[in-house]
XYZ file of C-alpha atoms in Angstrom:
755
model
C 4.400 265.723 44.664
C 7.612 267.697 44.226
C 6.485 270.126 46.928
C 5.917 267.222 49.346
C 9.391 265.832 48.658
C 10.936 269.270 49.184
C 8.976 269.646 52.432
C 10.199 266.207 53.623
C 13.792 267.156 52.749
C 13.454 270.447 54.647
C 12.096 268.667 57.707
C 14.877 266.082 57.547
C 17.494 268.811 57.216
C 16.031 270.673 60.169
C 15.985 267.518 62.247
C 19.569 266.745 61.268
C 20.591 270.289 62.195
C 18.943 269.929 65.607
C 20.695 266.578 66.158
C 24.061 268.092 65.203
C 23.508 271.072 67.525
C 22.461 268.829 70.428
C 25.456 266.585 69.805
C 27.750 269.599 69.743
C 26.304 270.934 72.979
C 26.513 267.532 74.665
C 30.086 267.199 73.458
C 30.973 270.523 75.040
C 29.124 269.695 78.273
C 30.087 266.046 78.642
C 33.533 266.066 77.084
C 35.348 266.867 80.354
C 33.415 264.124 82.152
C 34.110 261.610 79.368
C 37.816 262.449 79.465
C 37.723 262.097 83.235
C 36.119 258.635 82.958
C 38.610 257.517 80.309
C 41.698 258.558 82.231
C 40.436 257.454 85.646
C 38.773 254.145 84.895
C 39.732 252.855 81.438
C 43.135 253.985 80.214
C 45.971 251.693 81.438
C 48.795 253.481 83.275
C 51.689 251.153 82.612
C 53.950 252.912 85.148
C 55.573 251.575 88.283
C 57.002 254.503 90.264
C 54.835 257.184 91.879
C 55.914 260.157 89.750
C 55.504 258.470 86.363
C 52.174 257.026 87.436
C 50.899 260.472 88.447
C 52.176 262.105 85.254
C 50.513 259.508 83.026
C 47.318 259.593 85.048
C 46.875 263.378 84.865
C 48.584 264.431 81.640
C 45.437 263.990 79.542
C 43.098 265.642 82.060
C 45.148 268.311 83.832
C 43.326 271.151 82.059
C 39.916 269.789 83.109
C 40.941 268.641 86.589
C 39.204 271.468 88.480
C 36.052 271.231 86.336
C 35.589 267.522 87.009
C 36.518 267.516 90.724
C 34.236 270.185 92.204
C 31.480 267.734 93.127
C 33.764 264.834 93.966
C 36.226 266.578 96.295
C 33.881 268.070 98.885
C 34.971 270.112 101.880
C 38.005 271.876 100.412
C 36.592 275.369 100.795
C 35.373 274.553 104.312
C 38.812 273.275 105.324
C 40.437 276.449 104.002
C 37.866 278.713 105.663
C 38.361 276.936 108.991
C 42.134 277.072 108.586
C 41.996 280.805 107.903
C 39.794 281.597 110.911
C 41.829 279.432 113.292
C 45.101 280.820 111.957
C 43.912 284.358 112.670
C 43.113 283.359 116.257
C 46.432 281.571 116.769
C 48.380 284.571 115.467
C 46.275 287.258 117.163
C 49.099 288.194 119.543
C 51.856 287.861 116.910
C 50.307 289.301 113.754
C 53.671 290.364 112.301
C 55.372 287.011 112.696
C 56.562 285.558 109.390
C 53.778 283.448 107.842
C 54.611 280.596 105.473
C 51.978 278.296 103.958
C 52.838 274.966 102.336
C 50.106 273.255 100.302
C 51.226 269.641 99.894
C 49.790 267.793 96.905
C 48.167 271.046 95.787
C 48.100 270.078 92.093
C 46.592 272.836 89.961
C 46.704 275.480 92.700
C 42.924 275.536 93.074
C 43.250 275.602 96.886
C 45.485 278.658 96.833
C 43.001 280.507 94.625
C 40.193 279.516 97.005
C 42.162 280.664 100.055
C 42.365 284.182 98.596
C 38.681 284.605 99.571
C 39.507 283.916 103.224
C 43.019 285.349 103.613
C 44.535 287.502 100.857
C 47.368 285.513 99.308
C 49.530 288.640 99.222
C 49.384 288.759 103.046
C 51.473 285.559 103.264
C 55.233 286.020 103.338
C 55.549 282.926 101.163
C 53.223 280.266 99.751
C 54.658 276.999 98.454
C 52.714 274.591 96.288
C 54.394 271.174 96.330
C 53.345 268.328 94.064
C 54.999 265.444 92.231
C 52.844 265.739 89.091
C 54.280 268.068 86.467
C 51.135 268.279 84.242
C 49.104 269.637 87.177
C 51.867 272.044 88.171
C 51.879 273.531 84.689
C 48.240 274.530 85.208
C 49.174 276.012 88.598
C 51.992 278.133 87.153
C 49.660 279.628 84.540
C 47.042 280.329 87.221
C 49.438 282.161 89.540
C 51.035 284.095 86.692
C 47.602 285.377 85.662
C 46.925 286.421 89.278
C 50.224 288.232 89.573
C 51.145 286.490 92.839
C 54.903 286.787 93.132
C 55.021 285.250 96.630
C 53.638 281.878 95.419
C 56.337 279.342 94.487
C 55.605 276.067 92.679
C 57.922 273.137 93.465
C 57.917 269.704 91.850
C 59.016 267.574 94.808
C 58.170 264.453 96.754
C 56.000 265.631 99.662
C 57.764 263.241 102.052
C 61.092 264.952 101.394
C 60.063 268.501 100.500
C 62.693 271.214 100.933
C 61.866 274.909 100.808
C 64.310 277.329 99.168
C 64.504 279.348 102.387
C 66.008 276.363 104.227
C 69.306 276.623 102.386
C 72.636 277.661 103.904
C 72.247 275.219 106.768
C 69.164 276.863 108.298
C 67.231 274.525 110.585
C 63.639 274.295 109.248
C 62.225 273.284 112.631
C 59.094 275.300 113.437
C 59.464 277.592 110.414
C 56.057 276.934 108.763
C 52.790 278.456 110.008
C 50.248 276.565 107.902
C 50.324 273.245 106.055
C 47.357 271.838 104.140
C 46.668 268.456 102.564
C 43.656 268.433 100.251
C 42.812 264.909 99.088
C 46.537 264.133 98.964
C 47.269 262.277 102.216
C 45.436 259.224 100.863
C 47.649 259.274 97.748
C 51.062 259.513 99.428
C 52.572 256.053 100.106
C 55.087 257.054 102.828
C 52.614 258.859 105.043
C 54.554 258.156 108.250
C 57.550 260.070 106.893
C 55.292 262.807 105.589
C 53.506 263.440 108.897
C 56.759 263.216 110.863
C 58.278 265.849 108.575
C 55.246 268.104 108.935
C 55.453 267.796 112.718
C 59.090 268.884 112.598
C 58.663 271.993 110.425
C 55.309 273.207 111.821
C 55.512 276.027 114.375
C 54.806 274.447 117.802
C 52.697 277.231 119.349
C 50.837 278.826 116.445
C 51.279 276.339 113.608
C 48.217 274.693 112.056
C 47.673 271.616 109.893
C 44.522 271.313 107.760
C 43.412 268.086 106.058
C 40.435 267.113 103.922
C 40.287 263.652 102.383
C 38.363 260.456 101.816
C 38.554 257.824 104.556
C 37.088 254.666 106.008
C 36.968 253.673 109.673
C 35.619 250.869 111.816
C 34.567 250.960 115.437
C 36.788 253.075 117.665
C 38.682 250.971 120.226
C 38.246 253.461 123.091
C 36.049 256.348 124.199
C 39.094 258.607 124.031
C 39.778 257.827 120.373
C 36.080 258.087 119.601
C 35.992 261.558 121.136
C 38.969 262.658 119.038
C 37.592 261.221 115.782
C 34.232 262.897 116.191
C 30.602 262.112 115.472
C 29.700 259.665 112.678
C 33.296 258.607 112.042
C 32.476 254.906 111.923
C 31.635 253.509 108.470
C 29.544 250.407 107.856
C 31.376 247.222 106.842
C 30.017 247.348 103.285
C 31.071 250.977 102.879
C 34.562 250.218 104.207
C 34.993 247.202 101.946
C 33.629 248.803 98.784
C 35.373 252.196 98.917
C 38.738 250.794 99.932
C 38.707 248.421 96.943
C 37.275 251.010 94.526
C 39.851 253.695 95.277
C 42.681 251.186 95.444
C 42.403 250.787 91.650
C 43.694 254.385 91.376
C 46.347 253.875 94.076
C 44.344 255.904 96.583
C 44.429 254.309 100.036
C 41.351 254.748 102.218
C 42.494 252.411 104.967
C 42.135 253.768 108.537
C 45.875 253.805 109.304
C 46.587 257.208 107.740
C 43.973 259.058 109.729
C 44.817 257.101 112.881
C 48.452 258.196 112.705
C 47.400 261.757 111.893
C 45.215 261.889 115.017
C 47.988 260.321 117.101
C 50.816 262.510 115.844
C 48.957 265.812 116.226
C 46.471 267.314 118.650
C 43.003 267.483 117.120
C 41.469 270.959 117.011
C 38.458 270.268 114.763
C 37.095 267.104 113.205
C 34.079 266.746 110.929
C 32.931 263.527 109.248
C 30.722 263.863 106.186
C 29.323 261.798 103.328
C 29.594 262.879 99.699
C 26.356 262.076 97.868
C 27.237 263.662 94.522
C 26.294 260.680 92.291
C 23.126 259.086 93.691
C 21.981 260.874 96.876
C 21.256 258.631 99.892
C 22.687 255.587 98.043
C 26.259 256.384 96.951
C 27.811 258.042 100.004
C 31.600 258.450 99.957
C 32.992 259.115 103.467
C 35.204 262.188 103.774
C 36.550 264.170 106.694
C 37.718 267.704 107.466
C 40.360 267.937 110.164
C 42.454 270.655 111.812
C 45.288 269.958 114.194
C 48.232 271.415 116.108
C 51.613 270.014 117.148
C 51.335 268.110 120.413
C 54.296 270.117 121.663
C 52.104 273.221 122.008
C 51.619 274.471 125.564
C 48.337 273.178 127.003
C 49.186 273.672 130.681
C 46.702 276.548 131.071
C 43.934 274.446 129.558
C 44.788 271.483 131.784
C 44.719 273.767 134.835
C 41.293 275.066 133.797
C 39.936 271.547 133.421
C 41.599 269.804 136.347
C 41.818 272.470 139.033
C 39.080 274.975 138.278
C 36.656 272.489 136.735
C 37.507 269.351 138.704
C 37.456 267.301 135.488
C 40.121 264.770 134.462
C 38.289 263.297 131.462
C 40.391 263.304 128.311
C 43.600 264.114 130.180
C 46.226 261.491 129.359
C 49.051 263.292 131.103
C 51.182 260.922 133.249
C 50.917 263.291 136.228
C 48.357 265.611 137.776
C 48.889 269.348 137.652
C 48.039 269.845 141.292
C 48.287 268.102 144.630
C 45.689 267.034 147.119
C 42.964 265.758 144.853
C 43.854 262.068 145.025
C 44.516 261.986 148.773
C 41.097 263.475 149.374
C 39.356 260.359 148.048
C 41.986 257.585 148.253
C 43.939 256.599 151.349
C 47.743 256.412 150.878
C 49.305 252.967 150.548
C 51.818 251.623 153.056
C 54.811 250.728 150.876
C 58.106 249.151 151.816
C 61.546 250.487 150.958
C 62.177 250.957 147.227
C 64.515 248.573 145.435
C 66.379 251.527 143.875
C 67.283 254.687 145.700
C 65.735 257.082 143.203
C 66.910 260.215 145.017
C 70.546 259.191 144.705
C 70.303 258.249 141.014
C 71.933 260.546 138.478
C 69.063 261.783 136.273
C 71.451 262.285 133.371
C 71.921 258.526 133.133
C 68.362 257.713 132.142
C 65.718 259.061 129.786
C 61.973 259.287 130.418
C 60.113 258.323 127.249
C 56.716 259.976 126.835
C 54.472 257.528 124.974
C 51.192 258.945 126.186
C 48.434 259.341 123.595
C 47.236 262.809 122.559
C 44.944 264.717 124.861
C 41.295 265.186 123.980
C 40.315 267.621 121.251
C 39.083 269.956 124.002
C 42.676 270.469 125.179
C 43.926 271.811 121.842
C 41.308 274.525 121.395
C 42.857 277.747 120.154
C 40.733 280.051 122.340
C 39.052 280.077 125.744
C 38.445 276.565 127.135
C 34.828 276.984 128.238
C 33.761 273.410 127.476
C 35.195 270.726 129.726
C 36.069 267.351 128.149
C 33.509 264.576 128.092
C 33.138 261.151 126.510
C 30.002 260.043 124.727
C 27.871 257.862 127.008
C 24.795 255.754 126.146
C 22.518 258.309 127.820
C 23.776 261.038 125.464
C 22.218 259.209 122.516
C 18.789 259.856 124.028
C 19.314 263.571 123.382
C 19.153 264.056 119.637
C 19.021 267.831 120.020
C 18.573 270.488 122.681
C 15.402 270.347 124.784
C 15.419 274.044 125.687
C 16.443 276.738 123.201
C 15.717 279.317 125.914
C 15.729 279.337 129.723
C 12.351 279.234 131.446
C 13.274 280.668 134.880
C 13.242 284.341 135.839
C 16.808 285.589 136.551
C 15.558 289.006 137.706
C 13.794 287.303 140.613
C 16.906 285.187 141.288
C 19.113 288.265 141.583
C 16.886 289.678 144.345
C 17.888 286.794 146.625
C 21.281 285.564 145.399
C 23.304 288.441 146.872
C 25.829 287.631 144.143
C 29.279 289.267 143.928
C 32.580 289.006 142.063
C 33.919 286.732 144.797
C 31.256 284.071 144.328
C 31.566 280.761 142.515
C 28.260 279.290 141.408
C 26.836 276.118 139.900
C 23.732 276.223 137.734
C 21.963 274.042 135.202
C 22.950 275.021 131.657
C 19.518 274.949 129.962
C 19.615 277.603 127.203
C 22.460 279.522 128.864
C 20.371 282.707 129.161
C 20.363 282.985 132.956
C 24.076 282.239 133.264
C 24.767 285.200 130.991
C 22.377 287.347 133.044
C 24.333 286.584 136.250
C 27.603 287.366 134.457
C 26.246 290.764 133.380
C 24.790 291.724 136.744
C 27.424 290.423 139.181
C 30.437 289.057 137.266
C 31.030 286.047 139.592
C 34.444 284.383 139.609
C 33.217 281.033 138.272
C 29.955 279.899 136.695
C 29.761 276.113 136.428
C 27.011 275.237 133.921
C 25.979 271.589 134.157
C 23.757 269.567 131.831
C 23.598 265.887 130.894
C 22.399 266.812 127.416
C 25.486 267.581 125.264
C 23.320 269.653 122.910
C 22.534 272.153 125.673
C 26.279 272.592 126.077
C 26.622 273.060 122.314
C 24.022 275.842 122.463
C 25.703 277.561 125.409
C 29.054 277.325 123.605
C 27.552 278.876 120.494
C 26.269 281.852 122.482
C 29.648 282.357 124.143
C 31.440 282.056 120.793
C 29.021 284.531 119.205
C 29.591 287.018 122.014
C 33.325 286.644 121.499
C 33.364 287.063 117.720
C 30.216 288.730 116.304
C 28.844 292.251 116.102
C 25.682 293.138 118.021
C 23.533 293.099 114.882
C 24.797 289.622 113.935
C 24.318 288.397 117.493
C 20.752 289.693 117.802
C 19.908 288.297 114.387
C 20.867 284.813 115.621
C 19.426 284.759 119.127
C 16.925 287.617 119.086
C 15.240 287.296 115.709
C 16.173 283.602 115.508
C 17.322 283.722 111.894
C 20.407 284.596 109.882
C 20.832 284.235 106.106
C 24.516 283.240 106.332
C 24.875 281.174 109.497
C 27.100 278.579 107.807
C 29.529 281.288 106.687
C 29.576 282.776 110.196
C 30.152 279.321 111.652
C 33.283 278.596 109.620
C 34.780 282.075 109.391
C 34.072 283.582 112.829
C 32.498 281.182 115.331
C 34.464 277.955 114.817
C 37.750 279.061 116.473
C 35.819 279.636 119.702
C 33.944 276.299 119.631
C 35.043 272.872 120.774
C 35.270 270.217 118.080
C 32.117 268.538 119.415
C 30.096 271.764 119.308
C 31.362 272.613 115.821
C 30.309 269.194 114.517
C 26.828 269.621 115.990
C 26.250 273.038 114.426
C 27.830 271.965 111.140
C 25.286 269.135 110.953
C 22.497 271.540 111.986
C 23.570 274.564 109.963
C 19.952 275.181 108.929
C 18.943 275.927 112.546
C 18.854 279.675 111.884
C 17.431 279.532 108.372
C 13.939 280.592 109.453
C 12.895 280.296 113.117
C 15.494 279.051 115.605
C 13.161 279.054 118.610
C 10.684 276.763 116.860
C 13.348 274.039 116.827
C 14.386 271.662 119.576
C 11.913 269.950 121.860
C 10.745 273.267 123.312
C 10.068 274.395 119.747
C 7.331 271.763 119.523
C 5.532 273.485 122.380
C 5.705 276.858 120.621
C 4.522 275.286 117.372
C 1.633 273.618 119.203
C 0.563 276.946 120.731
C 0.635 278.656 117.342
C -1.337 275.805 115.777
C -3.999 275.978 118.489
C -4.434 279.727 118.048
C -4.427 279.361 114.261
C -7.165 276.711 114.318
C -9.204 278.902 116.669
C -8.742 281.845 114.283
C -7.288 284.187 116.925
C -3.743 284.728 115.583
C -4.428 288.426 115.008
C -5.403 288.783 118.678
C -2.132 287.133 119.721
C -0.272 289.882 117.862
C -2.485 292.539 119.412
C -1.823 291.096 122.872
C 1.931 291.325 122.289
C 1.595 294.890 120.967
C -0.661 296.184 123.755
C 0.600 299.388 125.370
C -1.346 299.055 128.628
C -2.135 296.299 131.123
C -5.840 297.078 130.744
C -5.836 296.476 126.980
C -3.765 293.337 127.472
C -6.176 291.887 130.063
C -9.169 292.639 127.854
C -7.747 290.711 124.872
C -6.693 287.852 127.128
C -10.042 287.470 128.869
C -12.245 287.773 125.775
C -10.218 286.154 122.987
C -7.337 283.932 124.127
C -8.194 282.554 127.560
C -11.246 280.633 126.283
C -9.050 278.958 123.641
C -6.417 277.719 126.104
C -9.036 276.574 128.603
C -10.828 274.531 125.966
C -11.206 270.914 127.251
C -9.334 269.546 124.228
C -6.366 271.872 124.816
C -6.357 271.083 128.546
C -6.313 267.354 127.757
C -3.381 267.865 125.368
C -1.381 269.791 127.956
C -2.074 267.065 130.498
C -0.928 264.264 128.178
C 2.327 262.737 129.539
C 3.844 262.347 126.044
C 3.236 266.009 125.213
C 4.443 267.062 128.658
C 7.827 265.401 128.111
C 8.479 265.862 124.391
C 7.183 269.431 124.065
C 7.304 270.942 127.556
C 10.243 268.986 129.013
C 8.138 267.926 132.017
C 9.031 264.383 133.214
C 6.512 261.988 134.740
C 7.525 262.625 138.365
C 7.148 266.371 137.994
C 3.840 265.956 136.153
C 2.584 263.896 139.064
C 3.647 266.604 141.550
C 1.904 269.240 139.438
C -1.376 267.331 139.311
C -1.247 266.675 143.064
C -1.543 270.456 143.520
C -4.727 270.623 141.406
C -6.106 270.000 137.934
C -4.417 271.096 134.692
C -7.284 273.593 134.278
C -6.384 275.160 137.639
C -2.695 275.178 136.739
C -3.340 277.175 133.548
C -5.530 279.674 135.382
C -3.144 280.123 138.319
C -0.167 280.517 135.953
C -1.447 282.889 133.280
C -4.186 285.011 134.864
C -1.881 286.733 137.416
C 0.840 287.253 134.790
C -1.389 289.028 132.298
C -2.597 291.440 134.963
C 0.917 292.213 136.297
C 3.480 292.265 133.452
C 3.161 294.010 130.102
C 4.242 291.461 127.500
C 5.413 294.087 125.033
C 8.168 295.398 127.295
C 8.363 293.410 130.535
C 7.881 289.684 129.942
C 10.159 288.271 127.265
C 9.304 284.683 128.279
C 5.718 284.750 127.031
C 6.460 287.206 124.241
C 8.816 284.570 122.797
C 6.241 281.822 123.326
C 3.607 283.778 121.397
C 5.711 285.380 118.640
C 8.464 282.764 118.229
C 11.175 285.425 118.595
C 12.294 288.293 120.816
C 12.097 292.008 120.032
C 14.715 294.689 120.803
C 12.279 296.179 123.321
C 11.685 292.908 125.159
C 14.434 290.302 125.398
C 16.867 288.741 127.911
C 19.610 291.026 129.244
C 22.346 289.428 127.153
C 20.432 290.407 123.982
C 20.179 294.075 124.920
C 22.919 296.388 123.655
C 24.054 297.355 127.201
C 24.160 293.689 128.225
C 26.031 292.726 125.066
C 28.574 295.507 125.620
C 29.040 294.490 129.260
C 29.883 290.920 128.225
C 32.233 292.212 125.511
C 34.022 294.646 127.828
C 37.595 294.049 129.025
C 38.268 291.635 126.181
C 35.182 289.544 127.040
C 36.502 289.158 130.587
C 33.143 288.139 132.048
C 33.091 285.075 129.789
C 36.267 283.717 131.423
C 34.116 282.571 134.344
C 32.223 279.954 132.338
C 32.886 276.218 132.746
C 30.485 274.016 130.758
C 30.120 270.468 132.107
C 28.464 267.595 130.234
C 27.691 265.267 133.105
C 25.313 264.685 135.975
C 25.309 267.223 138.780
C 26.529 264.695 141.337
C 29.505 263.689 139.180
C 30.492 267.317 138.691
C 30.227 267.928 142.437
C 32.473 264.932 143.154
C 35.213 266.578 141.114
C 35.050 269.896 142.992
C 36.979 270.646 146.169
C 35.244 271.247 149.521
C 34.061 274.824 150.099
C 34.725 275.716 146.446
C 31.158 276.919 145.709
C 29.199 279.722 147.337
C 25.972 279.631 145.274
C 23.981 276.960 143.455
C 20.752 277.171 141.463
C 19.331 273.822 140.385
C 15.994 274.991 138.925
C 13.417 272.176 139.146
C 16.071 269.463 138.847
C 15.081 267.463 141.936
C 11.454 267.248 140.776
C 12.717 264.674 138.276
C 13.763 262.182 140.995
C 11.536 259.455 142.387
C 10.278 260.270 145.911
C 12.710 258.904 148.490
C 15.452 258.445 145.901
C 18.874 257.608 147.335
C 20.414 259.476 144.402
C 18.819 262.679 145.698
C 20.285 262.016 149.155
C 23.794 261.560 147.688
C 23.502 264.699 145.598
C 22.411 266.871 148.519
C 25.277 265.447 150.603
C 27.732 266.420 147.861
C 26.276 269.922 147.739
C 26.829 270.220 151.488
C 30.465 269.141 151.082
C 31.212 271.500 148.193
C 29.381 274.611 149.447
C 31.233 276.991 151.733
C 29.738 277.852 155.110
C 27.004 280.398 154.492
C 26.691 279.238 150.890
C 23.186 279.232 149.449
C 21.198 276.920 147.185
C 17.999 277.770 145.322
C 15.446 275.596 143.546
C 11.941 275.744 142.142
C 9.332 273.012 142.303
C 5.976 272.049 140.842
C 4.924 271.248 144.422
C 4.228 273.749 147.179
C 6.015 271.441 149.622
C 8.585 269.305 147.744
C 9.307 265.953 149.342
C 13.072 266.470 149.105
C 13.125 269.584 151.322
C 13.522 267.259 154.279
C 16.694 265.790 152.728
C 18.273 269.246 152.785
C 17.325 269.733 156.425
C 18.789 266.362 157.432
C 22.011 267.192 155.568
C 22.451 270.339 157.693
C 20.876 273.082 155.566
C 18.503 275.758 156.837
C 15.571 275.604 154.381
C 13.140 278.494 153.908
C 10.612 279.379 151.172
C 11.364 282.388 148.974
C 7.872 282.367 147.429
C 4.873 280.027 147.302
C 2.247 280.528 144.628
C -1.367 280.822 145.793
C -2.965 281.571 142.419
C -3.756 285.203 143.124
C -0.391 286.833 142.391
C 2.526 285.941 140.126
C 5.719 285.059 141.998
C 7.901 285.879 138.959
C 7.648 286.487 135.200
C 7.246 282.772 134.452
C 4.980 281.825 137.360
C 4.797 278.162 136.357
C 6.275 276.763 139.561
C 4.318 276.327 142.762
C 7.242 277.306 144.989
C 10.728 278.824 145.145
C 13.131 277.700 147.930
C 16.431 278.641 149.535
C 18.813 276.478 151.587
C 21.756 277.898 153.533
C 24.705 275.809 154.741
C 24.942 276.621 158.417
């Protein structure tokens, strides 16, 4: 009996010990969070002015502030990484210029410690942390003392009236600061108008940068221009706006839209990203936050405006009260017959009146810190139909194009963007003066921008890893630290939202990726995957033909596979073949005949391992160093990088229809145009096709050439070119016995010359 009682006591003691240990562990783990909840939601403040309210709010949690805010305050490291990369680009030509960073509302100094990973803190001439809360600043002082940073100065000041020690002795602070950051502090500062006006005054006009990350709410944007500046997914639902504004208002944090609206008005937007913090209950509790970079509107954007308006023929997003060149308006609009002016303006003394510039900021495209490849565009309803890129690669043979283009450095050409591969090929081989890349799908422009940015900023190994192998373990890091300064805000947002694109197999994504996946699935089901690899590794045409004839051809010519390839839904969503082009294709013969006439001649002419990167990619899902587009070879990469990436200056990326782009270009401004199979998409007899061909005739110089491919041996629209005044001749017509190029999917290849 006694033994049983002793055993019960032992078990009870053990249980009690376990409970005490668990409680102790939970206390250690949850104590910071419990203190955070008490001070944020329960404890009354009892203070009226801003400083006392902040001191009382943070004095009991200053030492745990960083521990409890990591999940709540998202985007701080991204904002700092972006700021660092853009700052390096802005200061590339003045690396020795004095660099001062002011972190407003920096609290515990966590941001400054984070920034040390991106730019060494010791490389700044001075870093100022300004905050009104003394308890948080005490933590910051200890942090910087432990780091040994003697160039970091902590100031307890009102951010709206901050004064740096170096501004003493009557020195004008105008333009003296290189970087200013606001990390979840703009929403907490009552006098934000004064704050942003002061920042605008002290920030360097040409190479100064402002970085902001904060919570926000926003309704529908009143104009396409403001929507373009604010970025994708800025709008919040009415319930989200109502709830978060009220919730944060309890802590005197204002999430109303006015702060961000004035920020985007006062400064030129460089980058804008809108995210949702799901740290509590994913997919249910989603706190809106944004990351934003901007420049003073006084920075010189005349070169960018010239690129857009004169060279690109694009006025979208330009709110300037006057054009930068003459002759454009008179070309399309007849002058008005006006009477005599009421005032004789020529005789007026200009010193007696002042012109007030109240124009809104330009588009975010205008304030890019590097080469302005991407021309401004506004989001249109048709853009919503393109959720991603259709083509991750270009499916036309540029080697065959170069045989007939007779391209030189004096040429200006217009092509369809697609994957951007062929445009880069032309730049390598001929270095034309201008390459206008046009695509209605914004995502194709985002992809082309990414390739140009990667060429500008990455090493060859990094570049091939992305676009050759189709995978990179640290794409997100590359995006923020190297690529972002060379991307438009729209392109950055797209790749930030799709930062997993290079996690495994880039070329299996996008609509074209579905086609590659379907091919792999078909071969996998048929059990011939190993023969696909052998085909791609064959060293001779004879071995290649043998594997094709015996193992793979019967699989692709299976009636089920033929029916799938003929299906209109599969044709559009996987192959990018619209209904009109599908109809033209089937008018030339059956889908069975099409497969035979396409693939049989190719296999017997080109060795996939070294001489046909199109089908090597389709079968393997990636390129190899021995077989890839020219821009992925080391010589091609070096050619594009030469002379400070001079060949890339030719690129102008348009997000619009071809006819709209042509309307913006001056007569005789193009000498070459390649429109792929674009006109196959039109309905037979379409008036839109007539208007487009007429615009091509106006814009092309005499002797200028156009090229196109078609699913038909005799496209119906050839006659439109002849009626417009072009001399039309076939370059090649497929007869099924011999491949006309390395793709060999089109029935014909045509040339038109403006006579």
